[in-house]
Coordinates of C-alpha atoms (C1' of nucleotides) in Angstrom, one line a residue:
Chain A
M1 CA 0.0 0.0 0.0
L2 CA 1.0 3.4 0.1
A3 CA 3.7 5.3 1.6
D4 CA 3.4 5.6 5.4
V5 CA 1.1 8.5 5.6
T6 CA 1.7 9.5 9.2
T7 CA -1.2 11.8 9.9
E8 CA -0.9 12.2 13.7
P9 CA 0.9 15.1 15.1
S10 CA 4.6 14.1 15.1
H11 CA 6.4 13.2 18.2
R12 CA 8.7 15.6 19.9
V13 CA 12.3 14.7 20.5
L14 CA 15.0 16.4 22.4
V15 CA 18.6 16.0 21.4
V16 CA 21.4 16.9 23.9
D17 CA 25.0 16.9 23.1
D18 CA 27.8 19.3 23.8
E19 CA 29.1 18.8 20.2
E20 CA 26.9 21.1 18.0
S21 CA 27.7 19.4 14.8
L22 CA 26.6 16.1 16.3
T23 CA 23.2 17.4 17.6
D24 CA 22.7 19.0 14.2
M25 CA 23.4 15.8 12.4
I26 CA 21.2 13.7 14.6
A27 CA 18.5 16.3 14.6
S28 CA 18.2 16.5 10.9
A29 CA 18.2 12.8 10.7
L30 CA 15.3 12.5 13.1
R31 CA 13.6 15.4 11.3
F32 CA 13.9 13.4 8.2
G33 CA 12.1 10.6 9.9
G34 CA 9.2 12.8 10.7
Y35 CA 9.9 13.9 14.2
E36 CA 9.8 17.4 15.6
V37 CA 13.3 17.9 17.0
S38 CA 14.9 20.5 19.3
T39 CA 18.4 20.5 20.5
E40 CA 20.5 21.7 23.6
N41 CA 24.1 21.7 24.0
N42 CA 24.6 21.4 27.7
G43 CA 23.1 19.7 30.8
Y44 CA 21.5 22.7 32.4
D45 CA 19.8 24.0 29.3
A46 CA 18.7 20.3 28.7
L47 CA 17.2 20.2 32.1
R48 CA 15.2 23.4 31.6
S49 CA 13.9 22.4 28.2
I50 CA 12.8 19.0 29.5
K51 CA 10.8 20.6 32.1
R52 CA 9.3 23.2 30.0
S53 CA 8.5 21.5 26.9
S54 CA 8.2 17.9 28.1
P55 CA 9.3 16.1 24.9
D56 CA 8.2 12.7 24.1
V57 CA 11.8 11.3 24.0
V58 CA 15.1 12.7 25.0
V59 CA 18.4 11.6 23.2
L60 CA 21.1 12.4 25.9
D61 CA 24.9 12.4 25.5
V62 CA 26.5 11.2 28.6
N63 CA 29.9 13.0 28.2
M64 CA 29.3 16.7 28.8
P65 CA 31.1 19.3 30.9
E66 CA 29.5 20.5 34.1
L67 CA 26.2 18.4 34.3
D68 CA 26.8 15.1 32.5
G69 CA 23.9 13.0 31.0
F70 CA 23.7 10.6 33.8
E71 CA 23.1 13.4 36.1
V72 CA 20.5 15.1 34.0
C73 CA 18.5 11.7 33.9
K74 CA 19.0 11.3 37.6
R75 CA 17.6 14.7 38.3
I76 CA 14.6 14.6 36.0
R77 CA 13.6 11.1 37.4
R78 CA 14.0 12.5 40.9
D79 CA 11.5 15.2 40.0
G80 CA 9.1 12.6 38.8
I81 CA 9.5 13.1 35.0
N82 CA 9.1 9.9 33.3
T83 CA 10.2 10.8 29.9
P84 CA 12.0 8.0 28.1
V85 CA 15.7 8.6 27.7
I86 CA 18.2 7.2 25.3
F87 CA 21.9 7.7 26.2
L88 CA 24.7 8.3 23.8
T89 CA 28.2 7.8 24.6
A90 CA 31.7 7.1 23.3
R91 CA 32.3 4.8 26.4
H92 CA 31.4 1.2 26.0
A93 CA 32.5 0.0 29.4
I94 CA 29.7 -2.0 31.1
D95 CA 30.0 0.0 34.1
D96 CA 28.8 2.9 32.3
K97 CA 25.9 1.1 30.9
R98 CA 25.0 0.0 34.3
T99 CA 25.1 3.5 35.6
G100 CA 23.0 4.5 32.6
F101 CA 20.3 2.1 33.1
R102 CA 20.3 2.5 36.9
Q103 CA 19.8 6.0 36.5
G104 CA 16.5 5.4 34.8
G105 CA 17.7 5.3 31.2
D106 CA 15.7 3.4 28.6
D107 CA 18.4 2.7 26.1
Y108 CA 22.1 3.2 25.5
L109 CA 23.8 3.5 22.2
T110 CA 27.7 3.7 22.0
K111 CA 29.2 6.0 19.3
P112 CA 29.8 5.5 16.6
F113 CA 26.3 4.4 15.9
S114 CA 24.2 4.5 12.8
L115 CA 21.7 7.3 12.7
E116 CA 19.1 4.8 11.3
E117 CA 19.5 2.6 14.4
L118 CA 18.9 5.7 16.5
G119 CA 15.8 6.4 14.6
L120 CA 14.5 2.8 15.0
R121 CA 15.2 2.8 18.7
V122 CA 13.4 6.1 19.1
E123 CA 10.5 4.6 17.2
A124 CA 10.5 1.4 19.4
L125 CA 10.5 3.5 22.6
L126 CA 7.7 5.7 21.3
R127 CA 5.7 2.6 20.4
R128 CA 5.9 1.4 24.1
T129 CA 5.5 4.7 25.8
Q130 CA 2.7 6.3 23.7
P131 CA 0.1 3.7 23.8
E132 CA -2.4 5.9 22.0
S133 CA -0.5 6.1 18.8
D134 CA -1.0 2.4 18.0
S135 CA -4.5 2.6 16.9
S136 CA -3.5 4.7 14.0
R137 CA -5.9 7.6 13.8
V138 CA -6.5 9.9 10.8
S139 CA -8.2 13.2 11.1
V140 CA -9.4 15.5 8.4
G141 CA -11.2 18.6 9.6
E142 CA -14.2 17.5 11.5
L143 CA -13.8 13.9 10.4
T144 CA -11.8 11.5 12.5
I145 CA -11.1 7.8 11.7
D146 CA -9.7 5.1 14.0
E147 CA -8.6 2.2 12.1
G148 CA -7.9 -0.1 15.1
A149 CA -11.2 0.6 16.8
H150 CA -12.9 0.7 13.3
Q151 CA -14.8 3.8 14.3
V152 CA -15.6 7.0 12.5
W153 CA -16.6 10.4 14.0
F154 CA -17.9 13.5 12.3
G155 CA -17.4 16.2 14.9
E156 CA -19.1 14.6 18.0
Q157 CA -21.2 12.3 16.2
E158 CA -20.2 8.6 15.7
I159 CA -21.0 7.3 12.3
D160 CA -21.8 3.7 11.8
L161 CA -20.4 2.4 8.6
S162 CA -20.4 -1.0 6.8
P163 CA -17.0 -2.6 6.0
T164 CA -16.9 -1.4 2.6
E165 CA -17.9 2.2 3.5
F166 CA -15.2 2.2 6.1
R167 CA -12.5 1.2 3.7
L168 CA -13.5 3.8 1.2
I169 CA -13.6 6.7 3.7
H170 CA -10.4 5.5 5.1
F171 CA -8.6 5.2 1.7
L172 CA -9.8 8.8 1.0
A173 CA -8.7 10.1 4.4
I174 CA -5.1 8.7 4.3
N175 CA -4.8 10.3 0.8
R176 CA -6.4 13.4 1.7
G177 CA -5.7 16.4 -0.5
R178 CA -5.1 14.1 -3.4
V179 CA -7.7 13.1 -5.9
M180 CA -8.1 9.5 -6.2
S181 CA -9.3 8.0 -9.5
K182 CA -12.2 5.4 -9.4
A183 CA -9.7 2.8 -10.7
Q184 CA -7.4 3.5 -7.6
I185 CA -10.4 3.4 -5.4
V186 CA -11.7 0.2 -6.8
A187 CA -8.3 -1.4 -6.6
Y188 CA -7.9 -0.5 -2.8
V189 CA -11.2 -0.9 -1.6
W190 CA -12.3 -3.9 -3.6
E191 CA -9.0 -5.4 -3.9
Y192 CA -9.2 -6.7 -7.4
D193 CA -9.1 -5.5 -10.8
Y194 CA -12.5 -4.5 -12.0
D195 CA -13.7 -4.3 -15.6
G196 CA -14.5 -0.7 -16.2
E197 CA -17.5 -0.8 -14.0
Y198 CA -17.0 2.2 -11.6
G199 CA -20.7 2.7 -10.8
I200 CA -20.1 0.9 -7.6
V201 CA -17.8 3.7 -6.4
E202 CA -20.5 6.4 -7.0
T203 CA -22.9 4.3 -5.1
Y204 CA -20.7 3.9 -2.1
V205 CA -19.7 7.7 -2.1
S206 CA -23.4 8.3 -2.2
Y207 CA -23.9 6.2 0.9
L208 CA -21.0 7.8 2.7
R209 CA -22.4 11.3 2.1
R210 CA -25.8 10.5 3.3
K211 CA -24.5 8.9 6.5
L212 CA -22.2 11.9 7.0
G213 CA -25.2 14.2 7.0
P214 CA -25.6 17.6 5.3
A215 CA -22.5 19.2 6.7
G216 CA -20.2 16.2 6.2
A217 CA -21.4 15.4 2.7
K218 CA -19.3 18.3 1.4
L219 CA -16.2 16.6 2.7
I220 CA -16.1 14.2 -0.1
E221 CA -15.6 16.4 -3.1
T222 CA -16.4 15.0 -6.7
V223 CA -13.7 16.0 -9.3
R224 CA -15.5 15.4 -12.4
G225 CA -13.8 13.1 -14.9
V226 CA -11.0 12.3 -12.5
G227 CA -12.1 11.0 -9.2
Y228 CA -12.9 12.0 -5.6
V229 CA -11.0 13.9 -2.7
I230 CA -11.4 14.5 0.8
R231 CA -9.8 18.0 1.8
Chain B
M1 CA 22.1 -6.9 37.9
L2 CA 22.3 -8.2 41.2
A3 CA 20.9 -8.8 44.0
D4 CA 18.1 -6.4 44.2
V5 CA 16.5 -8.2 47.1
T6 CA 12.8 -7.2 46.6
T7 CA 9.7 -8.5 47.9
E8 CA 7.6 -8.1 44.8
P9 CA 6.6 -11.1 42.7
S10 CA 9.4 -11.7 40.2
H11 CA 8.8 -11.0 36.6
R12 CA 8.5 -13.8 34.2
V13 CA 11.0 -14.0 31.3
L14 CA 10.8 -16.4 28.4
V15 CA 14.2 -17.1 26.7
V16 CA 14.1 -18.6 23.2
D17 CA 17.2 -19.9 21.3
D18 CA 17.9 -23.0 19.5
E19 CA 21.2 -23.5 21.1
E20 CA 20.3 -25.1 24.5
S21 CA 23.6 -24.1 26.1
L22 CA 22.9 -20.6 25.5
T23 CA 19.3 -20.7 26.8
D24 CA 20.6 -22.3 29.9
M25 CA 23.3 -19.7 30.4
I26 CA 21.0 -16.8 29.9
A27 CA 18.3 -18.3 32.1
S28 CA 20.6 -18.9 34.9
A29 CA 21.9 -15.4 34.6
L30 CA 18.5 -13.9 34.6
R31 CA 17.4 -16.2 37.5
F32 CA 20.3 -14.8 39.5
G33 CA 19.0 -11.5 38.8
G34 CA 15.7 -12.4 40.3
Y35 CA 13.5 -13.3 37.4
E36 CA 11.4 -16.3 37.0
V37 CA 12.7 -17.7 33.6
S38 CA 11.5 -20.5 31.2
T39 CA 13.0 -21.5 28.1
E40 CA 12.2 -22.8 24.6
N41 CA 14.3 -24.0 21.9
N42 CA 12.3 -23.4 18.8
G43 CA 9.9 -20.9 17.2
Y44 CA 6.8 -23.1 17.3
D45 CA 7.2 -24.0 21.0
A46 CA 7.9 -20.3 21.7
L47 CA 4.7 -19.4 20.2
R48 CA 2.6 -21.7 22.1
S49 CA 4.6 -20.8 25.3
I50 CA 4.0 -17.1 24.7
K51 CA 0.2 -17.6 24.0
R52 CA -0.2 -19.9 27.0
S53 CA 1.9 -18.4 29.7
S54 CA 2.2 -14.7 28.6
P55 CA 5.5 -13.8 30.0
D56 CA 6.4 -10.3 31.0
V57 CA 9.3 -10.3 28.4
V58 CA 10.5 -12.5 25.6
V59 CA 14.2 -12.8 24.8
L60 CA 14.1 -14.0 21.4
D61 CA 16.9 -15.4 19.2
V62 CA 16.5 -14.4 15.6
N63 CA 18.3 -17.2 13.9
M64 CA 16.5 -20.4 14.4
P65 CA 15.6 -23.2 12.0
E66 CA 12.0 -23.3 10.6
L67 CA 10.4 -20.4 12.5
D68 CA 12.9 -17.6 13.1
G69 CA 12.6 -14.9 15.8
F70 CA 11.4 -12.3 13.5
E71 CA 8.6 -14.5 12.3
V72 CA 7.6 -15.5 15.8
C73 CA 7.4 -11.7 16.7
K74 CA 5.5 -10.9 13.7
R75 CA 2.9 -13.7 14.4
I76 CA 2.4 -12.6 18.1
R77 CA 2.0 -9.1 17.2
R78 CA -0.5 -10.0 14.5
D79 CA -2.4 -11.9 17.1
G80 CA -2.6 -8.9 19.4
I81 CA -0.1 -9.9 21.8
N82 CA 1.9 -6.9 23.0
T83 CA 4.5 -8.6 25.1
P84 CA 7.9 -6.8 24.9
V85 CA 10.5 -8.6 22.9
I86 CA 14.3 -8.3 22.9
F87 CA 16.0 -9.7 19.9
L88 CA 19.4 -11.6 20.0
T89 CA 21.4 -12.3 16.9
A90 CA 24.7 -12.8 15.7
R91 CA 24.1 -10.6 12.7
H92 CA 24.7 -6.9 13.2
A93 CA 23.8 -5.7 9.8
I94 CA 21.5 -2.6 10.0
D95 CA 19.0 -4.4 7.7
D96 CA 18.4 -6.9 10.4
K97 CA 18.0 -4.3 13.0
R98 CA 15.4 -2.6 10.8
T99 CA 13.6 -5.8 10.4
G100 CA 13.6 -6.6 14.0
F101 CA 12.3 -3.2 15.0
R102 CA 9.7 -3.0 12.3
Q103 CA 8.4 -6.5 13.4
G104 CA 7.5 -4.9 16.6
G105 CA 10.7 -5.6 18.6
D106 CA 11.6 -3.5 21.4
D107 CA 15.3 -4.0 21.6
Y108 CA 18.1 -5.6 19.8
L109 CA 21.3 -7.1 21.1
T110 CA 24.0 -8.6 18.9
K111 CA 26.1 -11.5 20.0
P112 CA 28.4 -11.5 21.7
F113 CA 26.8 -9.5 24.4
S114 CA 27.4 -9.4 28.1
L115 CA 24.8 -11.2 30.2
E116 CA 24.7 -8.2 32.5
E117 CA 23.7 -5.9 29.7
L118 CA 21.0 -8.1 28.8
G119 CA 19.8 -8.1 32.4
L120 CA 19.9 -4.2 32.3
R121 CA 17.9 -4.2 29.2
V122 CA 15.3 -6.4 30.5
E123 CA 15.0 -4.4 33.5
A124 CA 14.6 -1.2 31.6
L125 CA 12.0 -2.7 29.5
L126 CA 10.1 -4.0 32.4
R127 CA 10.3 -0.6 34.1
R128 CA 8.5 0.8 30.9
T129 CA 6.0 -1.9 30.4
Q130 CA 4.9 -3.1 33.7
P131 CA 3.2 -0.2 35.2
E132 CA 0.5 -0.4 32.6
S133 CA -0.2 -3.9 33.3
D134 CA 0.4 -3.8 36.9
S135 CA -1.8 -6.4 38.4
S136 CA -3.5 -9.3 36.6
R137 CA -6.8 -7.3 36.8
V138 CA -8.5 -5.8 33.8
S139 CA -11.6 -3.6 34.0
V140 CA -13.7 -2.2 31.3
G141 CA -16.8 -0.3 32.3
E142 CA -18.9 -2.6 34.6
L143 CA -16.6 -5.6 33.7
T144 CA -13.9 -6.7 35.9
I145 CA -11.6 -9.6 35.2
D146 CA -9.1 -11.2 37.5
E147 CA -6.7 -13.3 35.5
G148 CA -4.9 -14.8 38.5
A149 CA -8.0 -15.6 40.4
H150 CA -9.8 -16.6 37.2
Q151 CA -12.8 -14.6 38.1
V152 CA -15.2 -12.3 36.3
W153 CA -17.6 -9.9 37.6
F154 CA -20.1 -7.7 35.8
G155 CA -21.0 -4.9 38.3
E156 CA -21.5 -6.7 41.6
Q157 CA -22.4 -9.9 39.9
E158 CA -19.8 -12.6 39.7
I159 CA -20.0 -14.6 36.3
D160 CA -19.1 -18.1 36.2
L161 CA -17.3 -19.0 33.0
S162 CA -15.8 -22.0 31.5
P163 CA -12.1 -21.9 30.6
T164 CA -12.5 -21.0 26.9
E165 CA -15.2 -18.5 27.7
F166 CA -12.7 -16.9 30.2
R167 CA -9.8 -16.8 27.7
L168 CA -12.1 -15.2 25.2
I169 CA -13.4 -12.4 27.2
H170 CA -10.0 -11.8 28.7
F171 CA -8.4 -11.5 25.3
L172 CA -11.1 -9.0 24.3
A173 CA -10.8 -7.0 27.4
I174 CA -7.0 -6.6 27.3
N175 CA -7.4 -5.4 23.8
R176 CA -10.4 -3.3 24.6
G177 CA -11.2 -0.6 22.2
R178 CA -9.6 -2.3 19.3
V179 CA -11.5 -4.5 16.9
M180 CA -10.1 -8.1 17.1
S181 CA -10.8 -10.3 14.0
K182 CA -11.9 -13.8 14.3
A183 CA -8.6 -15.1 13.1
Q184 CA -6.8 -13.1 15.9
I185 CA -9.3 -14.5 18.5
V186 CA -9.0 -18.1 17.2
A187 CA -5.2 -17.7 17.4
Y188 CA -5.1 -16.6 20.9
V189 CA -7.8 -18.4 22.5
W190 CA -7.7 -21.7 20.7
E191 CA -3.8 -21.7 20.3
Y192 CA -3.7 -22.9 16.8
D193 CA -4.0 -21.8 13.3
Y194 CA -7.4 -22.6 12.0
D195 CA -8.6 -22.7 8.6
G196 CA -11.6 -20.6 7.8
E197 CA -13.9 -22.1 10.4
Y198 CA -14.7 -19.3 12.8
G199 CA -18.2 -20.5 13.7
I200 CA -16.9 -21.5 17.1
V201 CA -16.0 -17.8 17.9
E202 CA -19.6 -16.9 17.3
T203 CA -20.8 -19.5 19.4
Y204 CA -18.6 -18.5 22.3
V205 CA -19.5 -14.9 21.9
S206 CA -23.1 -16.0 22.2
Y207 CA -22.5 -18.0 25.3
L208 CA -20.7 -15.0 26.9
R209 CA -23.5 -12.7 26.1
R210 CA -26.0 -14.8 27.6
K211 CA -24.1 -15.2 30.8
L212 CA -23.4 -11.6 31.0
G213 CA -27.1 -10.9 31.1
P214 CA -29.0 -8.3 29.2
A215 CA -27.0 -5.3 30.2
G216 CA -23.7 -6.9 29.7
A217 CA -24.4 -8.4 26.5
K218 CA -24.0 -5.1 24.8
L219 CA -20.4 -5.0 26.1
I220 CA -19.2 -7.1 23.3
E221 CA -19.9 -5.4 20.1
T222 CA -20.0 -7.2 16.9
V223 CA -18.3 -5.2 14.0
R224 CA -19.7 -6.9 11.1
G225 CA -17.3 -8.3 8.5
V226 CA -14.4 -7.4 10.8
G227 CA -14.6 -8.8 14.3
Y228 CA -15.5 -8.2 17.8
V229 CA -14.7 -5.3 20.4
I230 CA -15.3 -4.5 24.1
R231 CA -15.4 -0.8 24.5
Chain C
dC1 C1' -22.8 -47.3 33.4
dA2 C1' -25.3 -43.0 33.6
dC3 C1' -24.5 -38.4 34.1
dC4 C1' -22.5 -34.0 33.7
dG5 C1' -19.9 -30.1 32.1
dG6 C1' -17.4 -28.4 28.5
dG7 C1' -16.1 -28.3 23.7
dT8 C1' -17.4 -28.5 18.8
dT9 C1' -20.4 -28.7 14.8
dC10 C1' -24.4 -27.6 12.3
dA11 C1' -28.5 -25.6 10.3
dG12 C1' -32.1 -22.3 10.0
dC13 C1' -33.2 -17.8 10.3
dA14 C1' -33.0 -12.7 10.3
dG15 C1' -31.0 -8.9 9.1
dA16 C1' -27.2 -6.4 7.2
dC17 C1' -24.6 -5.7 3.3
dT18 C1' -23.3 -5.7 -1.6
dC19 C1' -24.1 -4.6 -6.2
dT20 C1' -26.9 -3.7 -10.4
dC21 C1' -29.8 -0.9 -12.9
dA22 C1' -32.2 3.0 -14.5
dG23 C1' -34.1 7.6 -14.4
dG24 C1' -32.9 12.1 -13.6
dA25 C1' -29.7 15.9 -12.4
dA26 C1' -25.6 18.3 -13.1
dA27 C1' -21.6 19.6 -15.6
dC28 C1' -19.0 20.1 -19.4
dT29 C1' -18.3 20.9 -24.9
dC30 C1' -19.0 23.1 -28.8
Chain D
dG1 C1' -28.5 26.2 -25.6
dA2 C1' -28.5 21.6 -27.5
dG3 C1' -26.1 17.6 -27.1
dT4 C1' -23.2 14.6 -24.7
dT5 C1' -21.0 13.0 -20.9
dT6 C1' -20.6 12.2 -16.0
dC7 C1' -22.5 11.7 -11.7
dC8 C1' -26.1 11.0 -8.2
dT9 C1' -29.5 8.3 -5.9
dG10 C1' -33.5 5.3 -5.0
dA11 C1' -35.2 0.6 -5.5
dG12 C1' -34.5 -4.0 -5.1
dA13 C1' -32.7 -8.8 -5.7
dG14 C1' -29.4 -11.8 -4.1
dT15 C1' -25.8 -12.8 -1.2
dC16 C1' -23.4 -13.1 3.0
dT17 C1' -22.7 -12.9 8.1
dG18 C1' -23.7 -13.6 12.5
dC19 C1' -26.8 -15.5 16.1
dT20 C1' -28.7 -19.2 18.4
dG21 C1' -30.8 -23.7 19.7
dA22 C1' -30.0 -28.3 19.3
dA23 C1' -27.2 -32.4 18.7
dC24 C1' -23.2 -34.8 19.3
dC25 C1' -18.5 -36.0 21.4
dC26 C1' -15.5 -36.8 25.0
dG27 C1' -13.4 -37.2 29.4
dG28 C1' -14.2 -37.2 34.2
dT29 C1' -17.0 -38.6 38.2
dG30 C1' -20.3 -40.7 41.1

DNA sequence: CACCGGGTTCAGCAGACTCTCAGGAAACTC
DNA sequence: GAGTTTCCTGAGAGTCTGCTGAACCCGGTG
């Protein structure tokens, strides 16, 4: 199917390292992965930033002057802040790892590491700590679709849909803003190649518009001669 | 990872590797760290064991004959089982790590690794995942299920259920809010792969609804063409 | 051996869902 | 503005799904 269309608000990651070139590199890699990234270059600023903006994950270098990463982690935990922490360090002595985990760290990467691996670990950690995000929700304006729960709301109102109706609106929603041809729709929603008979799509769009009510009906736009869109 | 002398009930870890000497070594190290450990030596047994005894963490070797670790992880996730997984492997190619994390793994250790580090990572993972499932009790609205005691209440009323009925309602309850397909239900409740015959699920849902009484029957919703949910 | 509780299969029924068709509305072309 | 194309929507037939009662099987127990 199609490209991972992440429709949720992206997760916020704080990257802390005293080498600015490194924070920049990590930050841009994570941004490329779809995260909202901020950076700090020392322990005190990191502490302040964590308290103020409570990111979803902190990537924390151990070896920093003044306040090192372990100390930062220890302090935020002492303050009852439970944000997941991934330690970065050049040391790979087991003693350090022990300290890192004991201090309340969640993961530990030794330099040099691959940026992709960091991304994967951030993702895995988020999957564990942000339980909400696993039921994959899509929203477009007033419309909200929860794939896991198989539920659809328009505003406050829950809309009861048949399986085919659900697949159709879901397909349009994850491709919101892009016009989908009837052929594409049929291929996704009906899962097979159809022979030129696209009347069925029109029928189901009609069903959806009716169920969405007068306000919601406008959500699904017809692009004559091309297909349908949700904007 | 020592010697935390705690009074809490120890966590249960399942260790899976096709080399028995390795499972034994890991198992004894983890036991020393205060965990209750069981082992399996191949993918199929691992699957069965996970479904039956639902451990708190699974340490899973990737490279096994027949059913490899990735596949085991993929299948349990597909069946709606959310148990944390740490992969073990000799490979350290980034491709493998990507596969591991994408399959729903939580951590990834490459051999050779230190047993202490494994212990630390198990501990870190438990720290993240246990608070959510703190006791063996699940509640959804009026419904309360105590897994340990094997008891179910609806409101004040205790409901007497057969073992299969219990596994079914428990599975739906721990996945509350998410629609579970009949295939997922059969895989979890009946512990084997079934071919197309899902009538049994309907029968048991029917039993449950009857036992839950007129008010409770609404708890288990049918999502036609998709599966069942408890919300 | 009869009984009992639990597991499984099956068939009939009701209702939900899918899909086709056709008349009419709307949009586009020239 | 006439003609053409595309789309909308109501109606209905037929299919599929899920619910439930009943029957059967099996192992354990009195």
